[in-house]
Amino acid sequence: MRETELIRAIDTLARTTMHSPQVLTGIGDDCAVVRPRPGEDLVFTTDLTIEDRHFTRATHTAADVGYKGLARSLSDLAAVGAEPLFCLVSLAIPAGSAQWVKAFYRGLTSLAKQFDMALAGGDLARADKVTVDVMCCGRVHRNKALLRSGARPGDSLYVTGELGGSALGFEQKRGKTWARHKRPVPRVAAGRELVGLASACIDISDGLSLDLHRLCEMSGVGAAVTSIPVWPGASIEQALHGGEDYELLFTAPHRRIVPSRIASVPVTRIGEVTAHTGTITYGGNSLEPSGFDHFR
Ligand SMILES: [Mg+2]
């Protein structure tokens, strides 16, 4: 298959995602043309997914990789409470991967359609290993984006869902937990409902311990975690440090009423924010940030 044919196939898939009246033109032009509405802020995020680093071709199908590449970026949109608008996808692949590329885009666009998000452009190049970069843009009401920096001492600390399922799935490589690892569901609807409710928010991509440290650092606070919801069968270590759960960790003022389910996802109070800057404890003991750090 020639590159022009491949691009035509991608273009056909991309056109099936073009629902938003704000995305005026997508693939086929030199740039995507997107029109912001008055009173909104646009938010942007980008995530790399690299063969033998984030996935292997032996364990992940092309459609899995396309799905997860977008899911990782969508989880960042969820963390700021944004509504997804469009994505740009750059893909580098070894020669002779045309079928793989088409399946990759099918996996990616299947998820994009679930969130009414357009695949509005991207780039294709050759490389020895599959390298994916998914840039996502979303929108929020002006000045309403949820940030990591809004937590205050006395706030309550919450998580959506259960933690440790992704790490357990990666270990077992079968069943429901393996799907949890390969096809995480980004908490976009929950994130949007947290706008006006949460004081700070972050998605748990690298493990609760590490992402909680990041939130506390940006807010200049500490945290005392008392108990956490653990995925059935997962260890407490997997729940604290495992990563890739793509749940939301958020804070809310003590007096604010936080429902036990948000957008059909269970929400659990796991502790509280303290004034002890940088000190994070679990059950009274120091909780070190031992989640996934790419540069350690
Ligand atoms: Mg994130």
Tab-separated table of C-alpha atoms in Angstrom, residues 155-289:
chain	number	residue	atom	x	y	z
A	155	ASP	CA	-9.851	20.109	52.295
A	156	SER	CA	-10.970	16.508	51.939
A	157	LEU	CA	-9.130	14.196	49.556
A	158	TYR	CA	-11.024	11.901	47.164
A	159	VAL	CA	-10.464	9.386	44.375
A	160	THR	CA	-12.788	8.039	41.702
A	161	GLY	CA	-13.033	4.274	41.161
A	162	GLU	CA	-10.661	1.679	42.595
A	163	LEU	CA	-6.876	1.654	42.442
A	164	GLY	CA	-4.363	-1.037	41.555
A	165	GLY	CA	-6.419	-2.768	38.832
A	166	SER	CA	-4.100	-1.712	36.032
A	167	ALA	CA	-0.972	-2.990	37.808
A	168	LEU	CA	-2.743	-6.262	38.653
A	169	GLY	CA	-3.911	-6.599	35.031
A	170	PHE	CA	-0.388	-6.034	33.744
A	171	GLU	CA	0.806	-8.823	36.050
A	172	GLN	CA	-1.968	-11.299	35.159
A	173	LYS	CA	-2.364	-10.444	31.452
A	174	ARG	CA	-5.876	-11.920	31.309
A	175	GLY	CA	-9.535	-11.176	31.978
A	176	LYS	CA	-11.173	-7.996	33.190
A	177	THR	CA	-8.052	-6.628	34.872
A	178	TRP	CA	-5.980	-6.973	31.681
A	179	ALA	CA	-8.682	-4.955	29.884
A	180	ARG	CA	-8.434	-2.399	32.682
A	181	HIS	CA	-4.727	-2.016	31.848
A	182	LYS	CA	-5.064	-2.063	28.052
A	183	ARG	CA	-8.283	-0.085	27.663
A	184	PRO	CA	-8.654	2.308	30.602
A	185	VAL	CA	-11.794	4.459	30.593
A	186	PRO	CA	-10.831	8.129	30.918
A	187	ARG	CA	-13.021	9.852	33.547
A	188	VAL	CA	-14.053	12.711	31.274
A	189	ALA	CA	-17.694	12.961	32.442
A	190	ALA	CA	-16.680	12.833	36.114
A	191	GLY	CA	-14.013	15.492	35.536
A	192	ARG	CA	-16.553	17.847	33.971
A	193	GLU	CA	-18.884	17.386	36.942
A	194	LEU	CA	-16.043	18.224	39.317
A	195	VAL	CA	-15.835	21.769	37.939
A	196	GLY	CA	-17.162	24.012	40.705
A	197	LEU	CA	-16.990	21.142	43.208
A	198	ALA	CA	-13.283	20.253	43.408
A	199	SER	CA	-10.593	22.676	44.607
A	200	ALA	CA	-7.777	20.762	42.853
A	201	CYS	CA	-7.545	17.715	40.602
A	202	ILE	CA	-4.985	15.442	38.908
A	203	ASP	CA	-5.353	12.164	37.021
A	204	ILE	CA	-3.603	9.120	38.477
A	205	SER	CA	-1.333	8.115	35.618
A	206	ASP	CA	1.858	7.313	37.514
A	207	GLY	CA	0.464	5.966	40.810
A	208	LEU	CA	-1.414	7.543	43.718
A	209	SER	CA	1.745	8.122	45.771
A	210	LEU	CA	3.569	10.029	43.032
A	211	ASP	CA	0.557	11.948	41.697
A	212	LEU	CA	-0.519	12.933	45.238
A	213	HIS	CA	2.981	14.322	45.835
A	214	ARG	CA	2.666	16.319	42.595
A	215	LEU	CA	-0.706	17.775	43.595
A	216	CYS	CA	0.539	18.650	47.090
A	217	GLU	CA	3.696	20.252	45.715
A	218	MET	CA	1.715	22.476	43.339
A	219	SER	CA	-0.690	23.447	46.129
A	220	GLY	CA	2.016	23.941	48.775
A	221	VAL	CA	0.276	21.538	51.180
A	222	GLY	CA	0.634	18.055	52.705
A	223	ALA	CA	-1.808	15.163	52.917
A	224	ALA	CA	-2.855	12.454	55.345
A	225	VAL	CA	-4.330	9.411	53.614
A	226	THR	CA	-6.354	7.110	55.839
A	227	SER	CA	-7.725	4.399	53.531
A	228	ILE	CA	-7.995	3.829	49.795
A	229	PRO	CA	-10.373	1.824	47.586
A	230	VAL	CA	-8.407	-1.171	46.278
A	231	TRP	CA	-9.337	-3.024	43.080
A	232	PRO	CA	-10.489	-6.569	44.024
A	233	GLY	CA	-7.438	-8.852	44.119
A	234	ALA	CA	-4.891	-6.041	43.867
A	235	SER	CA	-2.339	-5.485	46.632
A	236	ILE	CA	-2.164	-2.290	48.650
A	237	GLU	CA	1.250	-1.683	47.044
A	238	GLN	CA	-0.316	-1.893	43.566
A	239	ALA	CA	-3.060	0.507	44.659
A	240	LEU	CA	-0.633	3.030	46.165
A	241	HIS	CA	2.142	2.921	43.581
A	242	GLY	CA	0.969	0.882	40.566
A	243	GLY	CA	0.010	3.634	38.152
A	244	GLU	CA	-1.965	3.699	34.907
A	245	ASP	CA	-5.310	3.530	36.705
A	246	TYR	CA	-6.380	6.816	35.063
A	247	GLU	CA	-8.731	7.619	37.922
A	248	LEU	CA	-9.075	11.173	39.257
A	249	LEU	CA	-7.562	12.341	42.551
A	250	PHE	CA	-9.196	15.535	43.767
A	251	THR	CA	-9.716	17.757	46.776
A	252	ALA	CA	-12.811	19.641	47.894
A	253	PRO	CA	-13.465	22.061	50.757
A	254	HIS	CA	-14.336	20.170	53.954
A	255	ARG	CA	-17.905	21.442	54.127
A	256	ARG	CA	-18.781	20.854	50.482
A	257	ILE	CA	-21.068	17.874	49.890
A	258	VAL	CA	-19.410	15.450	47.487
A	259	PRO	CA	-21.734	12.715	46.157
A	260	SER	CA	-20.727	9.067	46.555
A	261	ARG	CA	-21.050	8.622	42.778
A	262	ILE	CA	-20.171	11.162	40.113
A	263	ALA	CA	-21.109	10.425	36.482
A	264	SER	CA	-21.820	6.812	37.582
A	265	VAL	CA	-18.300	6.399	39.009
A	266	PRO	CA	-17.919	5.678	42.752
A	267	VAL	CA	-16.113	8.391	44.694
A	268	THR	CA	-14.276	7.641	47.956
A	269	ARG	CA	-12.947	10.043	50.570
A	270	ILE	CA	-9.392	8.863	51.246
A	271	GLY	CA	-8.066	11.447	53.683
A	272	GLU	CA	-7.436	15.136	54.089
A	273	VAL	CA	-5.147	17.942	53.050
A	274	THR	CA	-2.830	19.247	55.783
A	275	ALA	CA	-0.709	22.344	56.315
A	276	HIS	CA	2.461	20.217	56.627
A	277	THR	CA	3.901	21.195	53.240
A	278	GLY	CA	5.429	18.222	51.427
A	279	THR	CA	4.572	15.697	54.156
A	280	ILE	CA	2.368	12.889	52.912
A	281	THR	CA	1.313	10.041	55.125
A	282	TYR	CA	-0.670	6.847	54.731
A	283	GLY	CA	-2.112	5.392	57.942
A	284	GLY	CA	0.186	7.690	59.927
A	285	ASN	CA	3.406	6.534	58.171
A	286	SER	CA	5.339	8.476	55.561
A	287	LEU	CA	4.154	7.729	52.000
A	288	GLU	CA	7.066	8.033	49.587
A	289	PRO	CA	6.419	8.911	45.938
